[in-house]
Short mmCIF file of C-alpha atoms and ligand atoms in Angstrom, two decimals:
data_model
loop_
_atom_site.label_atom_id
_atom_site.label_comp_id
_atom_site.label_asym_id
_atom_site.label_seq_id
_atom_site.Cartn_x
_atom_site.Cartn_y
_atom_site.Cartn_z
CA ALA K 1474 -122.68 59.75 55.57
CA ASP K 1475 -124.95 63.09 55.21
CA LYS K 1476 -122.04 64.54 54.07
CA PRO K 1477 -121.64 65.50 50.71
CA GLN K 1478 -120.37 63.05 47.95
CA VAL K 1479 -116.73 64.88 46.67
CA MET K 1480 -114.73 63.27 43.57
CA VAL K 1481 -111.04 64.48 43.20
CA LEU K 1482 -109.65 64.56 40.32
CA ALA K 1483 -105.97 64.61 39.87
CA THR K 1484 -104.02 65.85 36.27
CA GLY K 1485 -100.80 66.79 38.65
CA GLY K 1486 -99.05 70.30 38.94
CA THR K 1487 -97.33 71.91 42.49
CA ILE K 1488 -100.42 71.14 44.53
CA ALA K 1489 -98.88 67.65 43.88
CA GLY K 1490 -95.04 68.38 43.71
CA ALA K 1491 -92.06 67.99 45.86
CA GLY K 1492 -89.05 69.10 46.00
CA ALA K 1493 -85.46 68.52 47.99
CA GLN K 1494 -85.69 70.71 50.81
CA ALA K 1495 -88.42 73.07 52.58
CA ALA K 1496 -86.73 76.03 51.50
CA ASN K 1497 -86.97 75.31 48.33
CA SER K 1498 -90.31 77.17 46.76
CA ALA K 1499 -89.51 77.26 43.64
CA THR K 1500 -86.76 74.49 42.66
CA TYR K 1501 -89.00 71.64 42.50
CA GLN K 1502 -90.34 69.18 40.74
CA ALA K 1503 -94.25 69.08 39.95
CA ALA K 1504 -96.59 65.98 39.31
CA LYS K 1505 -94.60 63.80 41.97
CA VAL K 1506 -97.23 62.59 44.75
CA PRO K 1507 -100.28 60.43 43.51
CA VAL K 1508 -103.92 61.84 44.28
CA ASP K 1509 -104.40 58.92 47.46
CA LYS K 1510 -100.95 60.57 49.27
CA LEU K 1511 -102.17 64.18 48.47
CA LEU K 1512 -106.33 63.55 50.84
CA ALA K 1513 -104.46 61.62 52.91
CA GLY K 1514 -102.33 64.60 53.39
CA VAL K 1515 -105.89 66.78 54.79
CA PRO K 1516 -107.40 64.17 57.56
CA GLU K 1517 -109.79 67.71 57.68
CA LEU K 1518 -111.25 66.63 54.48
CA GLY K 1519 -113.41 63.92 55.96
CA ASN K 1520 -114.95 67.12 58.09
CA VAL K 1521 -116.43 68.43 55.18
CA ALA K 1522 -117.66 65.88 52.68
CA GLN K 1523 -117.34 62.45 51.25
CA VAL K 1524 -113.69 62.46 49.10
CA ARG K 1525 -113.20 59.85 46.79
CA GLY K 1526 -109.62 60.63 44.45
CA GLU K 1527 -108.69 59.51 40.91
CA GLN K 1528 -105.76 60.34 38.83
CA VAL K 1529 -106.06 61.31 35.94
CA PHE K 1530 -103.25 62.50 34.41
CA GLN K 1531 -99.63 63.24 36.74
CA ILE K 1532 -98.78 66.06 33.93
CA ALA K 1533 -97.03 69.65 33.94
CA SER K 1534 -99.81 72.10 33.17
CA GLU K 1535 -97.94 73.65 30.84
CA SER K 1536 -97.76 70.05 28.76
CA PHE K 1537 -101.63 70.19 29.20
CA THR K 1538 -102.46 69.43 25.48
CA ASN K 1539 -106.33 69.97 23.50
CA GLU K 1540 -106.54 65.82 24.06
CA HIS K 1541 -105.92 66.11 27.52
CA LEU K 1542 -108.39 68.44 27.99
CA LEU K 1543 -110.99 66.88 25.85
CA THR K 1544 -110.48 63.04 28.30
CA LEU K 1545 -110.59 65.23 31.82
CA ALA K 1546 -113.97 67.22 30.37
CA LYS K 1547 -115.57 63.86 29.02
CA ARG K 1548 -114.54 62.02 32.91
CA VAL K 1549 -116.09 65.06 34.84
CA ALA K 1550 -119.76 64.80 32.29
CA ALA K 1551 -119.44 61.58 33.06
CA LEU K 1552 -118.95 62.03 36.90
CA SER K 1553 -121.91 65.08 37.15
CA LYS K 1554 -124.06 62.54 35.93
CA GLN K 1555 -123.72 60.19 38.95
CA ALA K 1556 -126.02 60.69 41.80
CA ASP K 1557 -123.35 59.17 44.14
CA VAL K 1558 -121.51 62.37 43.34
CA ASP K 1559 -122.23 66.09 44.96
CA GLY K 1560 -119.42 68.40 43.54
CA ILE K 1561 -116.22 67.55 41.14
CA VAL K 1562 -112.75 69.03 42.09
CA ILE K 1563 -109.93 69.19 40.01
CA THR K 1564 -106.17 69.45 41.78
CA HIS K 1565 -104.29 70.84 38.30
CA GLY K 1566 -100.97 72.84 37.58
CA THR K 1567 -101.30 76.77 37.46
CA ASP K 1568 -99.59 77.70 34.46
CA THR K 1569 -102.52 76.70 32.28
CA LEU K 1570 -105.32 75.90 34.93
CA GLU K 1571 -107.38 79.40 34.04
CA GLU K 1572 -107.34 77.34 30.37
CA THR K 1573 -108.68 74.31 31.56
CA ALA K 1574 -110.99 75.77 33.49
CA TYR K 1575 -112.58 77.79 30.98
CA PHE K 1576 -113.13 74.81 28.54
CA LEU K 1577 -115.30 73.00 31.92
CA HIS K 1578 -116.79 76.62 32.26
CA LEU K 1579 -117.89 76.39 28.39
CA THR K 1580 -118.58 72.20 27.36
CA VAL K 1581 -119.63 70.27 31.22
CA ARG K 1582 -123.17 71.46 30.98
CA THR K 1583 -123.53 70.61 34.94
CA SER K 1584 -125.15 72.73 37.94
CA LYS K 1585 -123.41 70.35 39.70
CA PRO K 1586 -119.64 72.92 41.58
CA ILE K 1587 -116.44 71.83 39.35
CA VAL K 1588 -113.57 73.33 41.39
CA VAL K 1589 -110.01 74.09 40.24
CA VAL K 1590 -107.40 73.92 42.91
CA GLY K 1591 -104.20 74.05 42.75
CA SER K 1592 -101.11 76.01 44.77
CA MET K 1593 -98.05 77.88 44.30
CA ARG K 1594 -95.63 75.72 46.44
CA PRO K 1595 -95.05 71.90 46.53
CA GLY K 1596 -96.33 70.26 49.80
CA THR K 1597 -92.70 69.81 50.50
CA ALA K 1598 -91.88 73.90 51.11
CA LEU K 1599 -92.23 75.91 54.34
CA SER K 1600 -95.86 77.84 54.33
CA ALA K 1601 -96.99 75.08 51.45
CA ASP K 1602 -100.34 76.39 50.12
CA GLY K 1603 -102.15 73.11 48.70
CA THR K 1604 -103.61 71.86 51.92
CA LEU K 1605 -105.73 74.37 52.67
CA ASN K 1606 -106.50 74.89 49.21
CA LEU K 1607 -107.30 71.55 48.85
CA LEU K 1608 -109.45 71.89 51.94
CA ASN K 1609 -111.34 75.28 50.64
CA ALA K 1610 -111.83 73.70 47.15
CA VAL K 1611 -113.65 70.66 48.77
CA THR K 1612 -115.38 72.77 50.73
CA VAL K 1613 -117.07 74.89 48.37
CA ALA K 1614 -116.97 71.73 45.85
CA GLY K 1615 -119.62 70.26 48.34
CA ASP K 1616 -121.41 73.66 49.42
CA ALA K 1617 -124.78 73.52 47.63
CA SER K 1618 -124.52 77.05 47.54
CA ALA K 1619 -121.60 77.04 44.53
CA ARG K 1620 -124.76 75.53 42.17
CA GLY K 1621 -125.35 76.91 39.25
CA LYS K 1622 -122.36 78.78 38.76
CA GLY K 1623 -119.96 77.54 36.69
CA VAL K 1624 -116.41 76.34 37.04
CA LEU K 1625 -114.89 77.64 40.29
CA VAL K 1626 -111.27 78.38 40.93
CA VAL K 1627 -110.33 78.60 44.36
CA MET K 1628 -106.98 79.64 45.29
CA ASN K 1629 -105.65 81.71 48.40
CA ASP K 1630 -108.89 82.06 50.18
CA GLU K 1631 -110.97 83.76 47.36
CA ILE K 1632 -113.47 81.55 45.18
CA HIS K 1633 -112.90 82.83 41.52
CA THR K 1634 -114.87 81.97 38.22
CA GLY K 1635 -113.63 80.08 35.82
CA ARG K 1636 -114.23 82.47 32.94
CA ASP K 1637 -112.26 85.26 34.40
CA VAL K 1638 -109.59 83.89 36.60
CA ALA K 1639 -105.96 83.95 35.44
CA LYS K 1640 -102.63 83.50 36.54
CA THR K 1641 -101.24 87.07 37.10
CA VAL K 1642 -98.19 86.70 38.91
CA ASN K 1643 -95.63 83.76 39.38
CA ILE K 1644 -93.83 82.77 42.65
CA LYS K 1645 -96.60 84.49 45.28
CA THR K 1646 -99.20 82.30 46.84
CA GLU K 1647 -101.53 85.29 45.67
CA ALA K 1648 -101.12 84.39 41.95
CA PHE K 1649 -104.58 84.29 40.51
CA LYS K 1650 -106.57 87.14 40.30
CA SER K 1651 -109.88 88.24 38.04
CA PRO K 1652 -110.24 91.71 36.27
CA TRP K 1653 -113.68 92.12 37.22
CA GLY K 1654 -113.16 90.84 41.13
CA PRO K 1655 -113.23 86.72 42.82
CA LEU K 1656 -117.16 85.60 43.40
CA GLY K 1657 -116.56 85.13 46.82
CA MET K 1658 -114.72 83.85 50.02
CA VAL K 1659 -114.04 80.41 51.73
CA VAL K 1660 -112.88 81.31 55.36
CA GLU K 1661 -112.72 77.96 57.62
CA GLY K 1662 -114.81 75.82 55.88
CA LYS K 1663 -117.77 78.34 54.85
CA SER K 1664 -118.68 80.12 51.37
CA PHE K 1665 -118.93 83.36 51.04
CA TRP K 1666 -120.72 84.91 48.06
CA PHE K 1667 -120.56 88.65 46.72
CA ARG K 1668 -121.51 87.96 42.86
CA ALA K 1669 -122.54 85.72 40.49
CA PRO K 1670 -120.86 85.30 36.85
CA ALA K 1671 -123.25 87.05 33.88
CA LYS K 1672 -122.19 84.76 31.12
CA ARG K 1673 -123.29 81.68 29.96
CA HIS K 1674 -122.00 78.40 31.10
CA THR K 1675 -122.30 75.07 31.95
CA VAL K 1676 -126.05 74.63 31.52
CA ASN K 1677 -126.72 77.51 29.79
CA SER K 1678 -123.66 76.50 27.18
CA GLU K 1679 -124.63 75.41 23.44
CA PHE K 1680 -121.44 73.54 23.62
CA ASP K 1681 -121.41 69.89 24.93
CA ILE K 1682 -118.38 67.86 25.84
CA ASP K 1683 -120.58 65.26 24.83
CA LYS K 1684 -120.40 66.16 21.72
CA ILE K 1685 -116.72 67.24 20.87
CA THR K 1686 -114.44 64.74 19.57
CA ALA K 1687 -111.70 67.20 18.28
CA LEU K 1688 -110.05 70.11 18.59
CA PRO K 1689 -108.67 72.19 16.01
CA SER K 1690 -105.83 73.58 15.70
CA VAL K 1691 -106.05 77.64 17.35
CA GLU K 1692 -102.52 79.07 17.75
CA ILE K 1693 -101.82 82.45 19.26
CA ALA K 1694 -99.14 85.13 17.36
CA TYR K 1695 -97.51 88.01 20.34
CA GLY K 1696 -97.43 91.65 19.07
CA SER K 1697 -94.82 93.76 19.99
CA GLY K 1698 -92.39 96.39 19.15
CA ASN K 1699 -90.86 95.45 16.10
CA ALA K 1700 -93.51 92.72 14.84
CA SER K 1701 -93.17 90.66 11.98
CA ASP K 1702 -95.55 88.56 10.49
CA VAL K 1703 -93.37 86.02 10.44
CA ALA K 1704 -94.76 83.92 13.44
CA PRO K 1705 -98.72 84.41 11.50
CA ARG K 1706 -97.78 83.43 8.70
CA ALA K 1707 -95.91 80.47 9.89
CA LEU K 1708 -98.93 79.20 12.22
CA ALA K 1709 -101.42 79.28 9.60
CA ALA K 1710 -99.29 77.45 6.90
CA ALA K 1711 -98.59 75.12 9.53
CA GLY K 1712 -102.74 74.29 9.47
CA ALA K 1713 -103.54 76.61 12.23
CA LYS K 1714 -107.74 77.03 11.32
CA ALA K 1715 -107.86 80.36 13.69
CA LEU K 1716 -105.60 82.74 15.24
CA VAL K 1717 -105.44 84.89 18.09
CA TYR K 1718 -103.31 87.53 17.61
CA ALA K 1719 -102.07 88.52 21.60
CA GLY K 1720 -102.07 92.68 19.99
CA THR K 1721 -100.68 95.93 22.71
CA GLY K 1722 -103.20 97.67 24.27
CA ASN K 1723 -106.35 97.82 23.01
CA GLY K 1724 -105.92 94.45 20.40
CA SER K 1725 -103.84 97.12 18.21
CA VAL K 1726 -101.87 95.32 15.59
CA SER K 1727 -98.58 96.92 13.90
CA LYS K 1728 -98.63 97.68 10.45
CA GLN K 1729 -96.38 95.47 9.06
CA VAL K 1730 -98.78 92.58 10.28
CA VAL K 1731 -101.40 93.94 9.27
CA PRO K 1732 -101.63 92.23 5.80
CA ALA K 1733 -100.20 89.56 6.38
CA LEU K 1734 -103.29 88.94 9.12
CA ARG K 1735 -106.28 90.15 5.93
CA GLU K 1736 -104.30 87.57 3.34
CA LEU K 1737 -104.98 84.77 6.03
CA ARG K 1738 -108.93 85.90 6.32
CA ALA K 1739 -109.11 85.87 2.99
CA GLN K 1740 -107.65 82.22 3.00
CA GLY K 1741 -110.38 81.40 5.52
CA VAL K 1742 -107.99 81.52 8.31
CA GLN K 1743 -110.06 83.32 11.45
CA ILE K 1744 -108.28 85.99 12.77
CA VAL K 1745 -108.98 87.02 16.61
CA ARG K 1746 -107.76 90.29 18.17
CA SER K 1747 -107.00 89.97 21.34
CA SER K 1748 -105.18 92.34 24.19
CA ARG K 1749 -101.79 91.07 26.05
CA VAL K 1750 -102.02 93.67 28.46
CA ASN K 1751 -102.46 91.64 31.50
CA GLY K 1752 -105.81 91.26 33.93
CA GLY K 1753 -107.31 93.94 31.76
CA GLY K 1754 -107.24 93.59 28.26
CA PHE K 1755 -110.47 94.73 26.38
CA VAL K 1756 -110.75 94.66 22.77
CA LEU K 1757 -113.66 96.59 21.05
CA ARG K 1758 -115.13 95.60 17.50
CA ASN K 1759 -113.93 98.02 14.70
CA ALA K 1760 -111.63 100.07 17.22
CA GLU K 1761 -108.21 100.19 16.54
CA GLN K 1762 -109.13 98.33 13.13
CA PRO K 1763 -111.76 98.24 10.99
CA ASP K 1764 -112.64 94.64 11.85
CA ASP K 1765 -116.12 94.85 9.78
CA GLN K 1766 -114.06 95.43 6.66
CA TYR K 1767 -111.36 92.00 7.15
CA ASP K 1768 -113.70 90.67 8.91
CA TRP K 1769 -112.29 90.19 12.00
CA VAL K 1770 -113.15 88.96 15.11
CA VAL K 1771 -112.37 90.70 18.72
CA ALA K 1772 -111.36 88.98 21.93
CA HIS K 1773 -113.45 91.44 24.32
CA ASP K 1774 -112.03 91.08 27.35
CA LEU K 1775 -110.54 87.58 27.01
CA ASN K 1776 -106.64 87.22 27.66
CA PRO K 1777 -105.39 85.55 24.04
CA GLN K 1778 -105.19 82.10 26.22
CA LYS K 1779 -108.40 81.99 26.90
CA ALA K 1780 -109.62 83.16 24.23
CA ARG K 1781 -107.82 80.46 22.39
CA ILE K 1782 -110.22 77.74 24.22
CA LEU K 1783 -113.06 80.09 22.64
CA THR K 1784 -112.14 79.76 19.70
CA SER K 1785 -111.54 75.95 19.70
CA VAL K 1786 -114.55 75.49 20.83
CA ALA K 1787 -116.40 77.46 18.37
CA LEU K 1788 -114.72 76.22 15.71
CA ALA K 1789 -115.28 72.90 16.36
CA ALA K 1790 -119.15 73.43 16.74
CA GLY K 1791 -119.20 75.22 13.38
CA ALA K 1792 -119.27 78.26 14.24
CA ASP K 1793 -118.47 80.90 11.20
CA SER K 1794 -116.89 84.65 11.98
CA LYS K 1795 -119.97 86.02 12.61
CA ALA K 1796 -121.22 83.45 14.50
CA LEU K 1797 -117.77 83.35 16.66
CA GLN K 1798 -118.39 87.20 17.72
CA ARG K 1799 -121.48 86.94 19.03
CA ILE K 1800 -120.07 83.62 21.08
CA PHE K 1801 -116.97 85.99 22.23
CA LEU K 1802 -119.78 88.52 23.68
CA ASP K 1803 -122.22 86.24 25.04
CA TYR K 1804 -119.54 83.65 26.19
N1 LIG G 3170 -97.31 76.28 40.43
C1 LIG G 3170 -97.51 75.46 39.48
O1 LIG G 3170 -98.60 74.92 39.77
C2 LIG G 3170 -96.83 75.68 38.39
C3 LIG G 3170 -96.43 73.85 38.03
C4 LIG G 3170 -96.11 73.73 37.07
N2 LIG G 3170 -95.56 74.48 36.10
C5 LIG G 3170 -97.66 73.30 35.74
O2 LIG G 3170 -98.56 74.63 36.07
O3 LIG G 3170 -98.31 72.04 36.49
#
C-alpha cells in the first residue's frame, strides 16, 4: 500500500503488437493487445507500483492526429490532478512517439512524472523489448526523483527528455536517441540521473492543455536536391497556417523554393526553417537565409516533426512571428 500509484494509459503501437511467429520481429500487427493483458504480462510491475490501466486508443502512432493529441493530453492533465495518481505512463507506437511526448511536455502543467514508452518488437517476438521497457517506465513514473523533469521517454534502459528524443533507426531496439544525450538510466528497478532539461516545460510552460481547444494546421515541406515549390504552395493553398521547411544542412532553402516561401509569408503563413539532418540539425537565425528580412522563424535544434508540434501550440496561443521565434529559443 506504500507503493506509488501509477496509471498506465494505452494507445496502441508495437508494444501492443502481435505477430504470427516468434521470428517475426518486423512483420506483425501493431495495436492488438489490450492494456489489461499488457499489464498482466509483467507481474513484476506489482513490485514497483500499484498499477491501473486505461485504454485510451488502440492505434498505430503514424495515424495519430491533432485530435488524438488533444484527447490524450487532456486525460493526462486530468489524471495528474488526482491525489491517487503519483505518475502516469503512456504506451505508444514508436513512429510518432517523439511528437506526442513533446506535445505533453509543452502543455501538461504538472510536476508529476509522465513517461512515454513503446517497443521496437511485438510481445510475440524473440527478445521482445516491451516488457522490460514497460517495467522501467512504471519504475520511473513512480519514482519521486523523476518529478519536475518534464515528460520523459524510457526506452532501452535509457531515460530521455521528451523534448530532445527522436527515433533515429528502425528495426533495432536502440532506436531512440537524444542529440544532447539521455538524462539518465534505469537499471534493476532504480533510476540514475546525470542531467536535467534546460528548456521550459510542464509547470514552467506558458501553454496549458486545459485552454487549448484546437490546433491549427501546420504542415512540413521537405527539402532535397531538385526541390520545387509545388509542395509548399499546395500545403498553403490547402489551409496550412504555418509551414515547417525541412531544409537541407543548416536549414538551407533552394533558390527555386525561396520565392514561394516569401510569397506565402506575405500572405500570412508562418515559415519555420528546420533541418532534415538526422539527430543533430541546428539552424541559426540569419545564417543561410536572411530571416530578419523575410520575417521567417528558425527551429533551432528541433527536428521538423517537433517543430510542427511547437508551432501548432504557439499559434494556438496566438503567437506572431516574433513570439514564435522567442518560443523556439525558450522551449
Ligand atoms: N515500433 C512501433 O511501435 C511501430 C509500430 C507502428 N508503426 C506505430 O508507430 O505505432
